[in-house]
């Protein structure tokens, strides 16, 4: 028999109960998992986004449905689309977020400015708790079939929200991106001036890795193109390909990131990086190429230790040269390729 989606209305108060596993079991309702393995990391919304969402609840405006996937074995539903909305609403109820009056469209700005959930009137609290979300439940095949799930996710989000490449691919590449995410703390010296949102740091680390292992860049016009081609060739738009790549390259991945980390630390110890935020940002792409391409040619911790004192004076000479990246690989300071 052909499987069909299940549609239902669920109040926010019920959602709040269902996202707690013990409470969900107690009231005999399916546990609602906000962060299943394919879901991207929750990033707290800006005050204007929080405010407009809460105003939507208070005015009982309609919003896009929440999409969930039925778990094949457990009594739970996993959120495919709508995680940020649900999480933000729950955080507001818990008192972790507040309304910013100047961003309200119809409600009294002065009355609601700075208000948290506990500060609202009984009537407003009731409106929020009783707000009914429309839930669309997809069958369990969307849980087990990564390509089917990713296709639905992309259909939903390409229409309503402009995804960047990281968000677009995270449904299939989540295991590889989780590995990159685990490396962020090791590279805080290099990435301290970069915003940690929407996969920005993960892609910085991936580009470092690609630059450290690749040798042929003749046909690429930018780092984005280089990274896109690498992902297609190695991860192949498939969860199975991702698992295979990680399994076959686990030692190589660990070794390359270890070398990148060591060289970064060696440069920091010798005071190579600028402390000023603006100057560091101006030189960042140069630092990035120096570290990655040096690892490409040195290939071992022994060589890094042996040649670091020879490399740094040359790096210092070249840091102010407009053609430094050209000399290293043929790219300009923004990561684009020079003609």
Short mmCIF file of C-alpha atoms in Angstrom, two decimals:
data_model
loop_
_atom_site.label_atom_id
_atom_site.label_comp_id
_atom_site.label_asym_id
_atom_site.label_seq_id
_atom_site.Cartn_x
_atom_site.Cartn_y
_atom_site.Cartn_z
CA UNK A 1 0.00 0.00 0.00
CA UNK A 2 1.22 3.50 -0.83
CA UNK A 3 2.35 5.38 2.27
CA UNK A 4 0.79 8.78 2.90
CA UNK A 5 1.74 11.65 5.16
CA UNK A 6 -0.08 12.22 8.46
CA UNK A 7 -1.19 15.78 9.25
CA UNK A 8 -2.18 17.03 12.68
CA UNK A 9 -2.31 20.17 14.82
CA UNK A 10 -0.10 20.22 17.92
CA UNK A 11 -0.15 22.98 20.53
CA UNK A 12 3.09 24.51 21.77
CA UNK A 13 2.40 23.27 25.30
CA UNK A 14 2.18 19.72 23.92
CA UNK A 15 5.39 20.24 21.95
CA UNK A 16 7.12 21.36 25.15
CA UNK A 17 6.04 18.14 26.86
CA UNK A 18 7.01 15.93 23.95
CA UNK A 19 10.58 17.25 23.59
CA UNK A 20 11.28 15.86 27.08
CA UNK A 21 11.64 12.10 26.67
CA UNK A 22 10.52 11.16 30.18
CA UNK A 23 7.49 13.45 30.05
CA UNK A 24 6.54 12.13 26.60
CA UNK A 25 6.63 8.55 27.88
CA UNK A 26 4.60 9.51 30.96
CA UNK A 27 1.77 11.04 28.91
CA UNK A 28 2.07 8.25 26.31
CA UNK A 29 2.89 10.47 23.33
CA UNK A 30 5.70 10.03 20.78
CA UNK A 31 8.94 11.67 21.88
CA UNK A 32 9.76 14.64 19.62
CA UNK A 33 13.47 14.65 18.81
CA UNK A 34 14.53 18.16 17.82
CA UNK A 35 18.10 17.23 16.91
CA UNK A 36 18.24 13.90 15.07
CA UNK A 37 21.55 12.92 13.51
CA UNK A 38 20.87 14.73 10.23
CA UNK A 39 19.86 18.04 11.82
CA UNK A 40 22.20 21.02 11.71
CA UNK A 41 23.28 22.69 14.93
CA UNK A 42 20.81 25.12 16.51
CA UNK A 43 21.98 28.71 16.18
CA UNK A 44 20.21 31.21 18.38
CA UNK A 45 18.12 33.63 16.36
CA UNK A 46 18.71 37.35 16.33
CA UNK A 47 16.40 39.56 18.46
CA UNK A 48 14.32 40.65 15.44
CA UNK A 49 13.72 37.03 14.41
CA UNK A 50 12.78 35.97 17.94
CA UNK A 51 10.42 38.91 18.31
CA UNK A 52 8.61 38.32 15.02
CA UNK A 53 8.16 34.63 15.84
CA UNK A 54 6.66 35.39 19.27
CA UNK A 55 4.42 38.04 17.71
CA UNK A 56 3.20 35.38 15.29
CA UNK A 57 2.19 33.22 18.26
CA UNK A 58 0.47 36.08 20.08
CA UNK A 59 -1.50 37.10 16.98
CA UNK A 60 -2.24 33.48 16.05
CA UNK A 61 -0.84 33.98 12.57
CA UNK A 62 -0.36 30.92 10.39
CA UNK A 63 3.19 29.76 9.68
CA UNK A 64 4.77 27.03 7.59
CA UNK A 65 4.16 23.47 8.84
CA UNK A 66 6.61 21.49 10.95
CA UNK A 67 7.86 18.37 9.16
CA UNK A 68 8.82 15.27 11.14
CA UNK A 69 9.92 11.74 10.30
CA UNK A 70 8.56 8.62 11.97
CA UNK A 71 11.27 6.52 13.64
CA UNK A 72 11.25 2.92 12.30
CA UNK A 73 11.65 1.27 15.73
CA UNK A 74 11.13 3.73 18.59
CA UNK A 75 8.05 5.67 19.59
CA UNK A 76 9.37 9.00 18.44
CA UNK A 77 9.22 11.53 15.63
CA UNK A 78 12.35 13.30 14.41
CA UNK A 79 12.19 16.90 13.20
CA UNK A 80 13.18 17.35 9.57
CA UNK A 81 12.14 20.99 9.13
CA UNK A 82 11.16 23.52 11.78
CA UNK A 83 13.74 22.74 14.46
CA UNK A 84 14.81 26.38 14.87
CA UNK A 85 11.22 27.60 15.25
CA UNK A 86 10.30 24.99 17.85
CA UNK A 87 13.55 25.39 19.79
CA UNK A 88 13.20 29.19 19.84
CA UNK A 89 9.61 28.98 21.09
CA UNK A 90 10.58 26.58 23.86
CA UNK A 91 13.54 28.74 24.87
CA UNK A 92 11.17 31.72 25.11
CA UNK A 93 8.77 29.81 27.36
CA UNK A 94 11.72 28.81 29.57
CA UNK A 95 12.68 32.47 29.97
CA UNK A 96 15.90 32.30 27.94
CA UNK A 97 14.77 34.84 25.31
CA UNK A 98 12.82 38.09 25.32
CA UNK A 99 10.80 40.35 23.04
CA UNK A 100 12.47 43.43 21.55
CA UNK A 101 9.75 46.03 21.13
CA UNK A 102 11.18 47.93 18.16
CA UNK A 103 10.84 44.84 15.96
CA UNK A 104 7.11 44.36 16.57
CA UNK A 105 4.79 45.01 13.63
CA UNK A 106 1.31 45.15 15.18
CA UNK A 107 1.60 44.73 18.93
CA UNK A 108 2.31 47.62 21.31
CA UNK A 109 6.09 48.09 21.17
CA UNK A 110 6.40 49.87 24.51
CA UNK A 111 4.15 47.40 26.32
CA UNK A 112 6.07 44.31 25.18
CA UNK A 113 9.63 45.63 25.02
CA UNK A 114 12.00 43.53 27.11
CA UNK A 115 9.27 41.11 28.15
CA UNK A 116 10.09 37.48 28.84
CA UNK A 117 7.42 34.79 29.03
CA UNK A 118 7.02 35.16 32.80
CA UNK A 119 6.40 38.91 32.37
CA UNK A 120 3.39 38.45 30.07
CA UNK A 121 -0.24 38.56 31.10
CA UNK A 122 -2.10 35.33 31.80
CA UNK A 123 -4.02 35.78 28.56
CA UNK A 124 -0.86 36.22 26.47
CA UNK A 125 0.72 33.17 28.08
CA UNK A 126 -2.37 31.15 27.22
CA UNK A 127 -2.27 32.35 23.59
CA UNK A 128 1.35 31.23 23.29
CA UNK A 129 0.91 27.85 24.98
CA UNK A 130 -2.19 27.08 22.90
CA UNK A 131 -0.69 28.12 19.57
CA UNK A 132 -1.30 25.20 17.19
CA UNK A 133 1.48 24.14 14.85
CA UNK A 134 0.60 22.13 11.80
CA UNK A 135 2.68 18.93 11.82
CA UNK A 136 3.33 16.79 8.75
CA UNK A 137 4.58 13.33 9.67
CA UNK A 138 6.59 11.51 7.00
CA UNK A 139 6.83 7.73 7.09
CA UNK A 140 9.86 5.78 8.36
CA UNK A 141 11.40 5.37 4.91
CA UNK A 142 12.53 9.00 5.18
CA UNK A 143 14.55 8.00 8.25
CA UNK A 144 16.37 5.11 6.61
CA UNK A 145 16.72 6.55 3.11
CA UNK A 146 19.14 9.48 3.29
CA UNK A 147 18.70 10.60 -0.31
CA UNK A 148 14.91 10.57 -0.01
CA UNK A 149 15.09 12.57 3.23
CA UNK A 150 17.58 15.06 1.80
CA UNK A 151 15.46 15.57 -1.29
CA UNK A 152 12.40 16.44 0.82
CA UNK A 153 14.45 18.74 3.07
CA UNK A 154 15.85 20.59 0.09
CA UNK A 155 12.41 20.93 -1.52
CA UNK A 156 11.07 22.52 1.66
CA UNK A 157 13.99 24.86 2.23
CA UNK A 158 14.84 25.88 -1.32
CA UNK A 159 11.34 27.29 -1.51
CA UNK A 160 11.10 29.04 1.87
CA UNK A 161 14.66 29.80 2.91
CA UNK A 162 17.88 30.28 1.04
CA UNK A 163 20.25 27.58 2.26
CA UNK A 164 23.98 27.93 1.90
CA UNK A 165 26.03 24.97 0.63
CA UNK A 166 26.76 23.66 4.11
CA UNK A 167 23.09 23.61 5.12
CA UNK A 168 22.04 22.21 1.77
CA UNK A 169 24.51 19.29 2.05
CA UNK A 170 24.33 18.66 5.80
CA UNK A 171 21.50 16.16 5.47
CA UNK A 172 23.73 13.74 3.57
CA UNK A 173 27.19 14.80 4.78
CA UNK A 174 26.31 15.11 8.48
CA UNK A 175 28.85 12.52 9.65
CA UNK A 176 31.71 14.19 7.79
CA UNK A 177 30.64 17.64 8.99
CA UNK A 178 30.46 16.31 12.56
CA UNK A 179 34.09 15.24 12.21
CA UNK A 180 35.04 18.75 11.04
CA UNK A 181 33.03 20.27 13.89
CA UNK A 182 35.02 18.23 16.40
CA UNK A 183 38.23 19.91 15.16
CA UNK A 184 37.14 23.51 15.78
CA UNK A 185 38.57 23.78 19.28
CA UNK A 186 42.00 22.65 18.02
CA UNK A 187 42.13 25.54 15.54
CA UNK A 188 40.86 28.38 17.70
CA UNK A 189 44.18 30.21 17.22
CA UNK A 190 43.57 30.45 13.49
CA UNK A 191 39.78 30.72 13.50
CA UNK A 192 39.25 33.09 16.44
CA UNK A 193 38.24 35.94 14.15
CA UNK A 194 35.74 33.89 12.15
CA UNK A 195 32.02 33.75 12.87
CA UNK A 196 30.88 30.31 13.99
CA UNK A 197 27.57 30.00 12.18
CA UNK A 198 25.96 28.17 9.27
CA UNK A 199 28.98 25.91 8.74
CA UNK A 200 31.47 28.73 8.33
CA UNK A 201 34.17 27.22 10.54
CA UNK A 202 33.56 23.70 9.24
CA UNK A 203 34.19 24.89 5.69
CA UNK A 204 37.30 26.81 6.75
CA UNK A 205 38.69 23.56 8.16
CA UNK A 206 37.67 21.61 5.08
CA UNK A 207 39.45 24.10 2.81
CA UNK A 208 42.55 23.88 4.99
CA UNK A 209 42.48 20.12 4.57
CA UNK A 210 41.93 20.25 0.80
CA UNK A 211 44.78 22.73 0.34
CA UNK A 212 47.04 20.48 2.42
CA UNK A 213 46.38 17.32 0.39
CA UNK A 214 45.74 18.52 -3.17
CA UNK A 215 48.28 19.18 -5.87
CA UNK A 216 46.36 20.22 -8.99
CA UNK A 217 44.58 23.60 -8.85
CA UNK A 218 44.90 24.65 -12.48
CA UNK A 219 41.19 24.57 -13.33
CA UNK A 220 39.68 26.28 -10.28
CA UNK A 221 38.71 29.92 -9.99
CA UNK A 222 38.06 30.08 -6.23
CA UNK A 223 38.27 28.16 -2.98
CA UNK A 224 34.51 27.62 -3.11
CA UNK A 225 34.80 25.90 -6.48
CA UNK A 226 37.75 23.87 -5.25
CA UNK A 227 35.78 22.74 -2.20
CA UNK A 228 32.61 21.99 -4.20
CA UNK A 229 34.53 19.80 -6.63
CA UNK A 230 36.30 17.98 -3.78
CA UNK A 231 32.99 17.21 -2.06
CA UNK A 232 31.43 15.88 -5.24
CA UNK A 233 34.44 13.67 -6.00
CA UNK A 234 34.90 12.33 -2.46
CA UNK A 235 31.51 12.46 -0.73
CA UNK A 236 29.44 11.92 -3.88
CA UNK A 237 26.07 13.13 -2.60
CA UNK A 238 25.61 9.91 -0.64
CA UNK A 239 25.62 8.87 3.01
CA UNK A 240 27.19 5.57 2.01
CA UNK A 241 30.01 7.38 0.18
CA UNK A 242 30.61 9.58 3.23
CA UNK A 243 30.87 6.57 5.52
CA UNK A 244 33.22 4.86 3.08
CA UNK A 245 35.42 7.95 2.72
CA UNK A 246 35.77 8.39 6.49
CA UNK A 247 36.52 4.70 6.99
CA UNK A 248 39.15 4.59 4.25
CA UNK A 249 40.75 7.95 5.11
CA UNK A 250 40.46 8.11 8.88
CA UNK A 251 44.21 7.90 9.48
CA UNK A 252 44.96 10.42 6.74
CA UNK A 253 42.39 12.87 8.08
CA UNK A 254 43.78 12.59 11.61
CA UNK A 255 47.36 12.99 10.45
CA UNK A 256 46.74 16.01 8.21
CA UNK A 257 44.73 17.87 10.84
CA UNK A 258 47.39 17.02 13.42
CA UNK A 259 50.08 18.55 11.18
CA UNK A 260 47.98 21.63 10.46
CA UNK A 261 47.41 22.08 14.19
CA UNK A 262 51.11 21.66 14.98
CA UNK A 263 52.21 24.23 12.41
CA UNK A 264 49.53 26.66 13.60
CA UNK A 265 50.81 26.30 17.18
CA UNK A 266 54.45 26.68 16.13
CA UNK A 267 53.64 29.94 14.36
CA UNK A 268 51.70 31.19 17.38
CA UNK A 269 54.57 30.36 19.73
CA UNK A 270 56.88 32.51 17.63
CA UNK A 271 54.46 35.46 17.58
CA UNK A 272 53.78 35.19 13.87
CA UNK A 273 50.06 36.01 13.94
CA UNK A 274 48.78 39.56 14.27
CA UNK A 275 46.98 40.32 17.54
CA UNK A 276 44.96 43.17 16.09
CA UNK A 277 41.61 41.89 14.82
CA UNK A 278 41.60 44.01 11.65
CA UNK A 279 45.18 43.15 10.70
CA UNK A 280 44.62 39.46 11.45
CA UNK A 281 41.54 39.44 9.25
CA UNK A 282 43.44 41.18 6.46
CA UNK A 283 46.16 38.53 6.57
CA UNK A 284 43.92 35.54 7.27
CA UNK A 285 43.82 34.10 3.75
CA UNK A 286 47.64 34.33 3.64
CA UNK A 287 47.95 32.50 6.97
CA UNK A 288 45.57 29.90 5.65
CA UNK A 289 47.58 29.23 2.50
CA UNK A 290 50.94 29.31 4.28
CA UNK A 291 49.87 26.72 6.84
CA UNK A 292 48.06 24.37 4.47
CA UNK A 293 50.57 24.45 1.62
CA UNK A 294 53.50 24.07 4.00
CA UNK A 295 51.88 20.94 5.42
CA UNK A 296 51.38 19.69 1.87
CA UNK A 297 55.13 19.79 1.24
CA UNK A 298 56.57 19.11 4.71
CA UNK A 299 54.31 16.07 5.36
CA UNK A 300 55.59 15.21 8.83
CA UNK A 301 56.02 16.66 12.32
CA UNK A 302 59.71 15.95 12.06
CA UNK A 303 60.02 18.22 9.02
CA UNK A 304 57.92 20.92 10.65
CA UNK A 305 60.26 20.96 13.63
CA UNK A 306 63.29 20.90 11.34
CA UNK A 307 62.30 23.71 8.98
CA UNK A 308 60.06 26.01 11.06
CA UNK A 309 62.88 28.40 11.93
CA UNK A 310 63.83 28.65 8.26
CA UNK A 311 60.25 29.16 7.11
CA UNK A 312 59.20 31.94 9.48
CA UNK A 313 61.71 34.59 8.24
CA UNK A 314 60.58 33.88 4.69
CA UNK A 315 56.93 34.10 5.72
CA UNK A 316 57.58 37.42 7.41
CA UNK A 317 59.23 38.79 4.25
CA UNK A 318 56.34 37.66 2.10
CA UNK A 319 53.45 38.61 4.38
CA UNK A 320 53.33 42.16 3.02
CA UNK A 321 53.78 41.14 -0.57
CA UNK A 322 50.63 41.45 -2.68
CA UNK A 323 51.65 38.40 -4.65
CA UNK A 324 52.27 36.10 -1.69
CA UNK A 325 49.31 33.85 -2.41
CA UNK A 326 50.13 33.87 -6.08
CA UNK A 327 53.59 32.56 -5.22
CA UNK A 328 52.12 29.89 -2.98
CA UNK A 329 49.36 28.68 -5.25
CA UNK A 330 48.07 31.21 -7.71
CA UNK A 331 45.15 32.65 -5.73
CA UNK A 332 44.46 36.21 -4.65
CA UNK A 333 43.86 37.39 -1.08
CA UNK A 334 40.12 36.73 -1.31
CA UNK A 335 40.62 33.14 -2.35
CA UNK A 336 39.91 33.77 -6.05
CA UNK A 337 42.26 32.70 -8.77
CA UNK A 338 44.37 35.30 -10.57
CA UNK A 339 44.29 35.37 -14.33
#
